[in-house]
XYZ file of C-alpha atoms in Angstrom:
692
model
C 92.515 41.625 8.410
C 92.068 39.415 5.576
C 89.675 37.384 7.733
C 87.587 40.176 8.545
C 87.234 40.962 4.762
C 86.086 37.445 4.249
C 83.542 37.510 6.999
C 81.965 40.814 6.137
C 79.626 39.628 3.541
C 78.162 37.100 5.976
C 78.009 39.580 8.594
C 75.670 41.769 6.407
C 73.598 39.045 5.519
C 72.958 38.103 9.016
C 72.190 41.542 9.813
C 69.723 41.836 6.895
C 68.004 38.435 7.988
C 67.625 39.623 11.566
C 66.178 43.092 10.388
C 63.616 41.096 8.011
C 62.738 38.769 11.018
C 62.211 41.534 13.287
C 59.820 43.227 10.819
C 57.912 40.039 10.378
C 57.400 39.870 14.074
C 56.621 43.347 14.261
C 53.825 42.904 11.682
C 52.452 39.959 13.343
C 52.505 41.543 16.727
C 50.718 44.605 15.188
C 48.006 42.373 13.843
C 47.606 40.370 16.834
C 47.092 43.686 18.772
C 44.595 44.871 16.052
C 42.550 41.653 16.168
C 42.573 40.969 19.812
C 42.393 44.470 21.054
C 41.882 47.196 18.810
C 38.979 45.333 16.876
C 38.157 42.657 19.508
C 34.472 43.822 19.922
C 34.025 43.878 16.060
C 35.347 40.109 15.639
C 33.619 39.195 18.716
C 30.373 40.184 17.398
C 30.984 38.500 14.085
C 31.724 35.053 15.972
C 28.695 35.334 17.975
C 26.699 35.541 14.575
C 28.175 32.232 13.755
C 25.766 29.468 14.120
C 26.292 25.714 14.807
C 24.025 23.347 12.749
C 23.367 19.589 13.174
C 22.721 18.100 9.763
C 21.638 14.579 9.445
C 23.584 12.287 6.975
C 21.212 9.926 5.077
C 21.914 6.050 5.676
C 22.094 3.459 3.121
C 18.704 1.898 2.724
C 18.479 -1.891 3.565
C 18.254 -4.641 1.113
C 15.313 -6.983 0.687
C 15.621 -10.510 -0.110
C 13.065 -13.521 -0.679
C 12.966 -16.597 1.608
C 15.528 -18.257 -0.269
C 18.048 -15.282 -0.051
C 17.552 -14.052 -3.687
C 17.993 -10.161 -3.969
C 15.045 -8.260 -4.765
C 15.617 -4.742 -3.689
C 18.785 -2.923 -2.955
C 20.360 0.477 -2.954
C 22.938 1.131 -5.834
C 25.043 4.278 -6.597
C 23.471 6.536 -9.455
C 24.572 9.667 -10.683
C 22.192 12.377 -9.488
C 21.974 16.121 -9.973
C 22.170 17.966 -6.708
C 22.173 21.485 -5.521
C 24.019 22.297 -2.409
C 21.999 25.297 -1.028
C 25.194 26.442 0.906
C 27.286 26.723 -2.201
C 24.472 28.159 -4.102
C 24.317 31.051 -1.614
C 28.076 31.644 -2.067
C 27.012 33.227 -5.288
C 25.976 36.830 -5.134
C 22.435 37.111 -3.701
C 21.009 38.731 -6.767
C 22.301 36.053 -9.035
C 21.276 32.619 -7.247
C 17.993 32.562 -9.046
C 19.880 33.133 -12.255
C 21.918 29.999 -11.575
C 18.673 27.932 -11.311
C 17.156 29.434 -14.738
C 20.481 28.679 -16.289
C 20.569 25.026 -15.027
C 16.846 24.617 -16.256
C 18.052 25.528 -19.639
C 20.813 22.995 -19.564
C 18.769 20.296 -18.202
C 15.546 20.688 -20.448
C 16.418 18.163 -23.056
C 16.923 15.586 -20.476
C 13.790 16.641 -18.344
C 11.546 13.598 -17.828
C 8.292 15.830 -18.115
C 8.169 16.478 -21.961
C 7.131 19.908 -23.439
C 7.834 21.676 -20.219
C 9.466 25.174 -20.638
C 12.727 26.449 -18.867
C 10.676 28.644 -16.769
C 8.432 25.931 -15.387
C 11.393 23.612 -14.958
C 13.251 26.357 -12.916
C 9.970 26.852 -10.751
C 9.982 23.018 -10.107
C 13.401 23.303 -8.918
C 12.779 26.249 -6.816
C 9.915 24.515 -5.339
C 12.215 21.470 -4.369
C 14.655 23.745 -2.571
C 11.667 25.480 -0.964
C 10.327 21.957 0.263
C 13.764 21.212 1.671
C 14.307 24.725 3.506
C 14.036 22.899 6.998
C 16.992 20.801 5.794
C 18.783 23.753 3.748
C 22.102 22.258 4.484
C 21.383 18.991 2.954
C 21.717 18.834 -1.023
C 18.595 18.939 -3.003
C 18.182 16.113 -5.681
C 16.876 17.782 -8.604
C 17.254 14.683 -11.268
C 18.098 11.066 -10.758
C 20.097 8.800 -13.257
C 21.760 11.928 -14.986
C 22.508 10.918 -18.706
C 26.078 10.988 -19.723
C 25.689 14.124 -22.107
C 24.110 16.076 -19.390
C 27.110 15.095 -16.820
C 29.559 16.741 -19.489
C 27.447 19.649 -19.644
C 27.429 20.395 -16.016
C 31.166 19.727 -15.870
C 31.723 22.056 -18.736
C 29.703 24.911 -17.070
C 30.848 24.191 -13.625
C 31.981 27.760 -12.910
C 28.747 29.351 -13.839
C 26.707 26.721 -11.810
C 27.870 27.159 -8.054
C 26.390 24.614 -5.832
C 25.272 22.177 -8.844
C 26.856 18.952 -8.687
C 26.544 15.582 -10.018
C 27.464 12.946 -7.569
C 26.852 9.129 -6.926
C 23.909 8.970 -4.505
C 22.370 5.461 -3.242
C 18.853 4.854 -5.290
C 16.481 2.156 -4.731
C 16.923 -0.610 -7.378
C 14.056 -3.228 -7.667
C 16.046 -5.989 -9.416
C 13.116 -7.919 -10.582
C 11.284 -4.738 -11.902
C 7.363 -5.910 -11.600
C 7.966 -8.909 -9.575
C 6.006 -8.364 -6.359
C 5.998 -4.726 -6.975
C 2.848 -4.134 -4.705
C 4.310 -6.073 -1.866
C 7.523 -4.339 -2.107
C 6.308 -0.989 -2.465
C 8.480 1.942 -3.408
C 10.263 5.203 -1.807
C 9.767 8.864 -2.035
C 9.758 11.969 0.079
C 7.266 12.082 3.045
C 4.402 14.118 2.777
C 3.003 16.528 5.355
C 0.247 14.289 6.118
C 2.538 11.177 6.471
C 5.016 12.663 9.231
C 2.691 11.848 12.216
C 1.722 8.511 11.130
C 5.428 7.406 10.655
C 6.269 8.954 14.113
C 3.764 6.485 15.560
C 5.954 3.694 14.740
C 6.694 1.977 18.194
C 10.094 0.875 17.061
C 10.997 4.642 15.877
C 9.537 5.772 19.368
C 11.519 3.607 21.267
C 14.826 4.704 19.525
C 13.914 8.357 19.944
C 13.924 8.877 16.238
C 11.604 11.390 14.651
C 10.689 11.564 11.076
C 11.110 15.183 9.500
C 10.361 16.762 6.333
C 12.539 15.890 3.327
C 13.080 12.297 4.796
C 12.770 9.541 2.181
C 10.138 6.979 3.293
C 8.345 3.963 1.803
C 5.225 4.634 0.330
C 3.498 1.192 0.066
C 4.389 -2.454 0.774
C 7.163 -3.490 3.056
C 9.149 -0.465 2.221
C 6.407 1.437 4.157
C 5.520 -0.864 6.974
C 9.119 -1.733 7.689
C 10.634 1.631 7.006
C 12.447 2.238 10.242
C 14.216 -0.966 9.981
C 15.194 -0.437 6.373
C 16.258 3.225 6.589
C 19.132 2.466 9.200
C 20.344 5.098 11.510
C 21.320 8.451 9.953
C 24.620 10.149 10.757
C 25.140 13.442 12.103
C 27.219 16.294 10.584
C 28.235 19.652 12.291
C 27.950 22.685 10.012
C 29.173 26.085 11.268
C 27.609 28.750 9.250
C 28.175 32.533 9.685
C 25.469 35.243 9.817
C 24.780 35.247 6.316
C 24.223 31.624 6.212
C 27.461 30.604 4.497
C 29.313 27.538 5.633
C 32.645 28.028 7.627
C 33.114 24.307 8.624
C 31.809 20.945 8.323
C 32.611 18.081 10.614
C 31.091 14.568 10.675
C 30.388 13.824 14.308
C 28.521 10.286 13.933
C 28.644 8.424 10.695
C 25.443 6.900 9.127
C 24.647 3.224 10.000
C 23.137 0.960 6.975
C 19.532 -0.081 7.275
C 18.754 -3.868 8.184
C 18.118 -6.594 5.574
C 14.415 -7.770 5.194
C 14.070 -11.440 4.352
C 10.454 -12.255 3.152
C 8.446 -15.162 3.294
C 7.875 -14.593 -0.395
C 9.376 -17.343 -2.832
C 10.517 -15.348 -5.878
C 10.381 -18.119 -8.167
C 6.797 -19.170 -7.233
C 5.795 -15.441 -7.360
C 7.284 -15.275 -10.808
C 5.308 -18.351 -11.942
C 2.044 -16.755 -10.536
C 2.379 -13.498 -12.486
C 3.092 -15.239 -15.819
C 0.243 -17.502 -15.218
C -1.971 -14.457 -14.578
C -0.766 -12.653 -17.744
C -1.301 -15.837 -19.729
C -4.716 -16.170 -18.408
C -5.734 -12.651 -19.710
C -3.766 -13.143 -23.183
C -4.971 -16.848 -23.961
C -8.555 -16.747 -22.296
C -10.120 -13.202 -21.169
C -9.055 -11.214 -23.906
C -10.992 -13.478 -26.554
C -14.099 -11.935 -25.308
C -13.041 -9.000 -23.195
C -9.946 -7.368 -24.867
C -10.163 -4.365 -22.546
C -10.202 -6.609 -19.376
C -6.877 -6.169 -17.384
C -7.156 -6.826 -13.803
C -6.861 -9.597 -11.356
C -5.055 -11.033 -8.432
C -3.861 -14.189 -6.697
C -2.569 -15.285 -3.463
C -0.633 -18.488 -2.165
C -0.551 -18.795 1.696
C 1.216 -21.325 3.991
C -1.626 -23.078 5.643
C -0.113 -23.701 9.007
C 1.623 -20.448 9.832
C 0.123 -17.686 7.581
C 3.288 -17.035 5.460
C 2.591 -15.474 2.332
C 4.397 -17.298 -0.430
C 3.264 -15.493 -3.487
C 0.774 -12.460 -3.862
C 0.337 -10.752 -7.230
C -1.910 -8.054 -8.552
C -2.804 -6.888 -12.201
C -1.846 -4.641 -13.588
C 1.512 -5.096 -12.619
C 3.497 -2.310 -10.814
C 7.236 -1.682 -11.392
C 8.506 0.289 -8.437
C 11.444 1.423 -10.432
C 9.005 3.779 -12.385
C 8.346 5.735 -9.242
C 11.762 6.684 -8.438
C 12.735 10.374 -9.095
C 10.601 12.703 -11.018
C 7.553 10.994 -12.421
C 6.159 11.943 -15.937
C 2.613 12.622 -16.506
C 2.042 9.499 -18.324
C 3.502 7.377 -15.466
C 1.250 9.276 -12.996
C -1.859 8.719 -14.896
C -1.066 4.906 -15.411
C -0.154 4.268 -11.681
C -2.641 6.384 -9.878
C -5.359 8.027 -11.753
C -6.414 5.557 -14.669
C -9.505 3.515 -14.280
C -7.325 0.366 -13.561
C -4.571 2.106 -11.673
C -1.355 -0.058 -11.519
C -0.560 0.950 -8.003
C -3.702 -0.447 -6.593
C -3.109 -3.696 -4.886
C -6.120 -5.859 -5.881
C -4.805 -8.868 -3.598
C -4.841 -6.845 -0.512
C -7.136 -3.929 -1.201
C -9.630 -5.238 -3.936
C -12.968 -6.376 -2.685
C -14.912 -8.972 -4.821
C -17.894 -11.163 -4.500
C -16.617 -14.592 -3.833
C -19.527 -16.243 -5.680
C -19.687 -20.059 -5.052
C -16.148 -20.024 -3.288
C -18.386 -18.913 -0.279
C -20.317 -22.003 -0.169
C -18.027 -23.791 2.255
C -18.955 -21.027 4.756
C -22.627 -21.717 4.268
C -21.988 -25.394 4.552
C -19.848 -25.018 7.918
C -22.831 -22.602 9.407
C -25.434 -25.105 8.498
C -23.526 -27.955 10.082
C -22.601 -26.059 13.172
C -26.106 -24.858 13.560
C -27.450 -28.538 13.398
C -29.921 -27.662 10.587
C -28.364 -29.947 8.031
C -26.049 -33.036 7.940
C -23.448 -33.892 5.388
C -25.785 -36.982 4.033
C -29.144 -35.214 4.036
C -30.194 -34.702 0.361
C -32.074 -31.776 -1.344
C -33.723 -31.984 -4.801
C -31.837 -29.415 -6.938
C -33.896 -30.032 -10.008
C -37.005 -28.358 -8.489
C -35.900 -25.005 -6.927
C -39.385 -23.855 -6.180
C -40.422 -27.155 -4.086
C -37.043 -27.401 -2.303
C -37.018 -23.686 -1.205
C -40.862 -23.140 -0.894
C -40.818 -20.076 -3.094
C -40.419 -19.155 -6.602
C -37.978 -16.254 -5.763
C -34.916 -18.552 -5.427
C -31.823 -18.320 -7.636
C -31.861 -21.165 -10.491
C -29.259 -23.675 -10.842
C -26.431 -22.683 -13.160
C -27.121 -25.731 -15.236
C -30.679 -26.064 -16.669
C -32.459 -29.075 -15.102
C -30.378 -29.090 -11.983
C -28.438 -32.181 -10.772
C -31.133 -34.248 -8.988
C -30.714 -35.293 -5.567
C -27.536 -33.730 -3.919
C -25.927 -34.000 -0.496
C -23.023 -31.986 0.692
C -20.305 -33.718 -1.228
C -22.271 -33.766 -4.349
C -23.633 -30.171 -3.955
C -20.138 -28.945 -3.455
C -18.610 -30.891 -6.507
C -21.592 -29.719 -8.851
C -21.699 -26.152 -7.122
C -25.403 -26.625 -6.528
C -27.096 -23.181 -5.986
C -30.352 -24.932 -4.784
C -28.548 -26.963 -1.785
C -26.747 -23.961 -0.294
C -29.822 -21.700 -0.603
C -31.790 -24.239 1.171
C -29.114 -24.621 3.970
C -28.820 -20.756 4.177
C -32.569 -20.446 4.418
C -32.358 -22.859 7.413
C -29.484 -21.033 9.055
C -31.211 -17.742 8.664
C -34.300 -18.904 10.231
C -32.435 -20.195 13.231
C -30.147 -17.409 13.769
C -29.945 -14.414 11.263
C -26.459 -13.521 12.380
C -24.904 -17.126 12.431
C -23.437 -16.982 8.599
C -21.720 -13.695 9.416
C -20.437 -15.110 12.528
C -18.909 -18.139 10.896
C -17.550 -16.050 8.046
C -15.688 -13.670 10.352
C -14.311 -16.513 12.427
C -12.996 -17.891 8.997
C -11.215 -14.551 8.257
C -13.914 -12.967 5.923
C -15.079 -9.535 6.433
C -12.554 -8.825 9.044
C -9.083 -7.137 8.943
C -6.479 -10.065 8.606
C -3.778 -8.010 10.450
C -1.290 -8.555 7.496
C 2.105 -6.699 8.073
C 1.545 -4.455 4.748
C -0.549 -1.476 4.928
C -3.646 -0.916 2.755
C -5.714 -3.730 3.352
C -9.398 -3.511 2.927
C -11.842 -4.967 5.385
C -14.372 -6.593 2.932
C -18.040 -7.302 4.318
C -19.959 -10.274 5.554
C -23.795 -9.096 5.366
C -26.358 -10.044 8.072
C -29.660 -8.488 9.069
C -28.032 -6.659 11.831
C -25.193 -5.270 9.541
C -27.893 -4.049 7.248
C -29.798 -2.451 9.765
C -26.821 -0.689 11.291
C -25.272 0.270 8.080
C -28.399 1.757 6.340
C -30.841 2.479 8.917
C -29.207 5.791 10.395
C -29.311 7.487 7.114
C -33.190 6.857 6.868
C -33.711 7.954 10.272
C -31.710 11.027 9.916
C -33.767 11.947 6.629
C -36.914 11.292 8.629
C -35.966 13.499 11.492
C -34.690 16.477 9.213
C -38.099 16.146 7.310
C -40.210 16.190 10.453
C -38.178 19.369 11.940
C -38.849 21.214 8.778
C -42.411 20.554 9.075
C -42.354 21.719 12.626
C -40.547 24.843 11.637
C -42.910 25.520 8.817
C -46.164 25.134 10.703
C -44.998 26.899 14.055
C -45.204 30.294 12.477
C -48.342 29.463 10.513
C -50.280 28.234 13.538
C -49.188 31.327 15.585
C -50.742 33.311 12.897
C -53.889 31.427 12.305
C -57.005 33.952 12.188
C -59.475 31.711 13.823
C -60.089 28.198 15.286
C -61.232 26.872 11.806
C -57.970 28.062 10.089
C -55.932 26.679 12.895
C -57.729 23.246 12.446
C -57.149 23.373 8.740
C -53.321 23.786 9.332
C -53.205 21.032 11.744
C -54.785 18.793 9.532
C -52.232 19.724 6.743
C -49.566 19.417 9.290
C -50.580 15.912 10.052
C -50.885 14.916 6.572
C -47.196 15.978 5.920
C -46.044 14.125 9.002
C -48.001 10.960 7.897
C -46.460 11.251 4.670
C -42.743 11.395 6.221
C -43.522 8.291 8.329
C -44.961 6.294 5.330
C -41.920 7.088 3.241
C -39.644 6.168 6.147
C -41.441 2.757 6.859
C -41.378 1.870 3.067
C -37.619 2.779 3.002
C -37.059 0.509 6.007
C -39.173 -2.198 4.840
C -37.166 -2.542 1.507
C -33.739 -0.922 2.103
C -33.173 -1.582 5.918
C -35.067 -4.827 6.661
C -33.519 -8.082 5.563
C -35.186 -9.296 2.512
C -36.111 -12.967 1.785
C -34.064 -13.053 -1.427
C -30.894 -11.584 0.507
C -30.817 -14.968 2.279
C -30.426 -16.742 -1.041
C -27.909 -14.163 -2.645
C -25.808 -14.299 0.630
C -25.645 -18.013 0.854
C -24.281 -18.411 -2.465
C -21.805 -15.727 -2.141
C -23.323 -12.851 -3.987
C -25.249 -10.008 -2.731
C -23.078 -7.713 -0.248
C -20.492 -10.412 0.250
C -17.245 -8.607 -0.687
C -13.767 -10.021 0.283
C -10.294 -9.623 -0.604
C -8.104 -12.348 -2.457
C -5.729 -12.346 0.592
C -8.742 -13.163 2.995
C -10.239 -15.809 0.603
C -6.755 -17.887 0.559
C -6.516 -17.437 4.387
C -10.254 -18.462 4.701
C -9.534 -21.622 2.756
C -6.294 -22.104 5.017
C -8.555 -21.940 7.977
C -11.005 -24.538 6.820
C -8.181 -27.033 6.179
C -5.703 -26.531 8.945
C -8.342 -27.353 11.588
C -9.882 -24.146 12.258
C -6.977 -22.023 13.340
C -7.355 -18.486 11.907
C -3.895 -17.373 11.315
C -2.371 -13.804 10.663
C -0.746 -13.692 7.334
C 2.615 -11.977 7.215
C 5.266 -11.359 4.522
C 8.296 -10.507 6.352
C 10.112 -13.393 7.993
C 13.161 -12.018 9.444
C 15.081 -8.865 10.014
C 18.869 -9.400 9.609
C 22.101 -7.336 10.298
C 23.385 -6.438 6.958
C 27.076 -7.060 8.277
C 26.920 -9.965 10.518
C 23.834 -11.648 9.117
C 22.537 -11.912 12.722
C 18.747 -12.269 13.035
C 17.811 -9.013 14.959
C 13.962 -9.632 14.725
C 11.873 -12.503 13.589
C 8.182 -12.579 13.069
C 6.181 -15.589 14.423
C 2.931 -17.304 13.139
C 0.028 -15.919 15.251
C -3.275 -17.450 15.798
C -5.965 -14.893 15.640
C -8.730 -16.985 16.810
C -9.980 -20.539 16.481
C -13.291 -21.330 14.831
C -16.280 -22.467 16.796
C -16.902 -25.127 14.196
C -16.080 -28.643 15.197
C -13.224 -30.508 13.663
C -15.761 -33.244 12.481
C -17.683 -30.438 10.565
C -14.387 -28.759 9.147
C -13.300 -32.342 7.950
C -16.713 -32.842 6.178
C -16.370 -29.373 4.210
C -12.726 -30.453 3.531
C -13.793 -33.681 2.100
C -16.569 -31.889 0.011
C -13.862 -29.567 -1.555
C -11.951 -32.689 -2.683
C -14.889 -33.646 -4.691
C -14.684 -30.439 -6.637
C -11.363 -31.534 -8.254
C -12.201 -35.104 -8.823
C -14.981 -37.226 -10.305
C -17.804 -35.039 -11.496
C -16.458 -31.948 -9.767
C -16.432 -28.574 -11.721
C -12.730 -28.402 -11.486
C -11.887 -32.190 -12.160
C -10.370 -31.455 -15.608
C -8.072 -28.937 -14.116
C -5.691 -31.389 -12.543
C -6.600 -34.593 -14.763
C -3.095 -34.498 -16.112
C -1.364 -34.372 -12.713
C -1.606 -37.629 -11.165
C 0.491 -36.469 -8.052
C -2.227 -33.971 -7.277
C -4.501 -34.503 -4.236
C -6.326 -31.604 -2.363
C -9.560 -29.777 -3.026
C -10.864 -26.608 -4.360
C -13.974 -24.378 -5.228
C -14.662 -22.763 -8.525
C -16.796 -19.549 -8.549
C -18.542 -17.482 -11.205
C -19.247 -14.118 -9.417
C -21.761 -12.065 -10.836
C -20.423 -8.376 -11.061
C -23.828 -6.547 -11.423
C -27.272 -7.084 -10.174
C -29.764 -9.065 -12.461
C -31.333 -7.093 -15.374
C -28.707 -4.280 -15.087
C -25.786 -3.694 -17.680
C -23.332 -5.716 -15.535
C -25.759 -8.499 -14.767
C -24.394 -10.659 -17.439
C -20.766 -10.024 -16.387
C -18.873 -12.401 -14.381
C -15.442 -12.515 -12.460
C -13.790 -15.677 -12.549
C -12.680 -16.921 -8.826
C -11.046 -20.049 -7.478
C -9.729 -21.115 -4.414
C -7.950 -24.363 -3.372
C -5.527 -26.303 -1.270
C -3.103 -29.067 -1.482
C -2.013 -31.782 -0.527
C -5.319 -33.394 0.903
C -3.751 -35.343 3.964
C -1.661 -32.750 5.435
C -2.329 -29.320 3.476
C 0.708 -27.341 3.005
C -0.496 -24.259 0.796
C -3.848 -22.547 0.137
C -4.760 -20.549 -3.128
C -7.229 -17.862 -3.985
C -7.490 -16.128 -7.342
C -9.825 -13.567 -9.000
C -9.727 -12.715 -12.635
C -11.893 -9.765 -13.571
C -14.347 -10.636 -16.354
C -12.856 -14.250 -16.222
C -16.470 -15.893 -16.047
C -15.965 -19.528 -14.935
C -13.356 -19.519 -12.102
C -11.879 -22.855 -13.044
C -11.129 -21.935 -16.689
C -9.232 -18.658 -15.500
C -8.229 -18.281 -11.830
C -8.092 -22.058 -11.718
C -5.078 -22.163 -14.189
C -3.051 -19.804 -12.013
C -3.589 -22.092 -9.233
C -2.457 -25.070 -11.081
C 0.574 -23.324 -12.332
C 1.368 -22.234 -8.614
C 0.833 -25.944 -7.320
C 2.987 -27.234 -9.876
C 5.840 -24.850 -9.178
C 5.575 -25.282 -5.330
C 5.474 -29.027 -5.254
C 7.774 -29.622 -8.438
C 5.305 -31.636 -10.416
């Protein structure tokens, strides 16, 4: 009895626990019945409204290094202000725009576009969201490099800013700022017009990759031309959203893979020396007479391979300035200013070569057999030598007396090269253009970065094909108008006398149209005598890029092999360092000029930098120097015009003489004599490369 009394409390507790368990199971069973049977159709319809989305996960963009492994470009974590569209939509639908307006108010003091009001900032953010609507499950980056005070404000007001986050995102970091900025390029969101072009990349097509709206892509330089290699492989995330577009679950299906590392042919130290020398030339030389001048370019190329070792353009470009939202000041300086900093003058700027073209004229003359290296011309009597008073006078009053190839090149005799050009054109009007094109002038070089200009090597046939059709069209249109005008008049003529009078009027107008056409063809389509002289000394319609000029010199001194220039040497796996792709030297063509004639012109170039040559003083203090070059003073405008007395300074050269390794070309706008300006950049580049 006593035992029963002791067990009674435990028995009651067990009964109570049993009842509780029974009730729990009863509730669970009821809910299971309700969900699976009673309301099955309702939840089935809701489940059918759920949608699975596959969202790309951006990869970490690859590094860019120079030929010696020095890091030039990388991606670093940077705090960015982002909006997660899915989280933003978790706010009440009537309030999410208020969230954007509230955010605009907080970031206004830190917004890069000064004096822009809250309403306009909110509109900009809405446009960003709208532009990314096709990737609505990927966060929208509103601002990069968020300052610490703004981070604190966002954190403090987190509850009232659903979907707004400050997170570390990889951002391009151009370690050397302006160093090789044009070559490297920059990264921004792909435009509508660019998508199709990027999708034509053969490597992207082979991998089955498709560029879409919202992707960040390279906009110029190697960032653009090697975008597919740099971007890596994007990951894939599965997002399940309900029929209200709210997220239910996320799962990473495939992680992102980092982009490959590009190793350039560029020598960063040489590039830095070239940029400093270009800057010094403007500050110490050009600005004495032209304080507003600011533009120029220089290129150093490996003679035997076409590798670009240095290539600079001024005004310099800092790709870091073009990351994130761009201020109006930056946009003006880089894209709309008269000397826009984003314009790569080494690659896309076309300039009259001036006297640096004279090697082409010499090669055309030797190849045509109209002159020999030893034949002499009297440079002190231009009219007698050329047989006309319309030739261009020597740059030095009185001329230089008798000159052969070597002395004419050393003194840069206009008379000699006009006389040679005169003979070349008389024998074959297209020969000079042919040789120029074979040497890489006036043709696309095939360099592996975008934006190259073609330049132009003029000739009679080129002039006719370029300007003739426009005058033919004008003539035909005028004749058609005359026919239209007199068709009705002749039909309505009262008698034969009236008809004859109208026919005479019609004939007079037709004759006038033909006379105007013949006049225009005579002066603006047919080749003029003076154009032979202009072209032979590198003026007239001769226009080439500094890259073409450097490659042209390389072709002359490497035995006549016109190489394809390139800037990316290798593509490396970022983890293993393994070479996954390597560019090889490519011979685009071999010139038709004989090795003996190439050697004769190379020897003549060596006279320019020695003895009585126009650039002899340039290397007088460097006893180790051997090589050759050519100075140029290229007239910017036509004679008797406002720009007729303005000149660009041009210089081309190579070193060493016996086994040339590098070739140089430089243009300094308003630099006048090339040896005094562009030549100084060449000197600095040669000293750095050879360690003198």
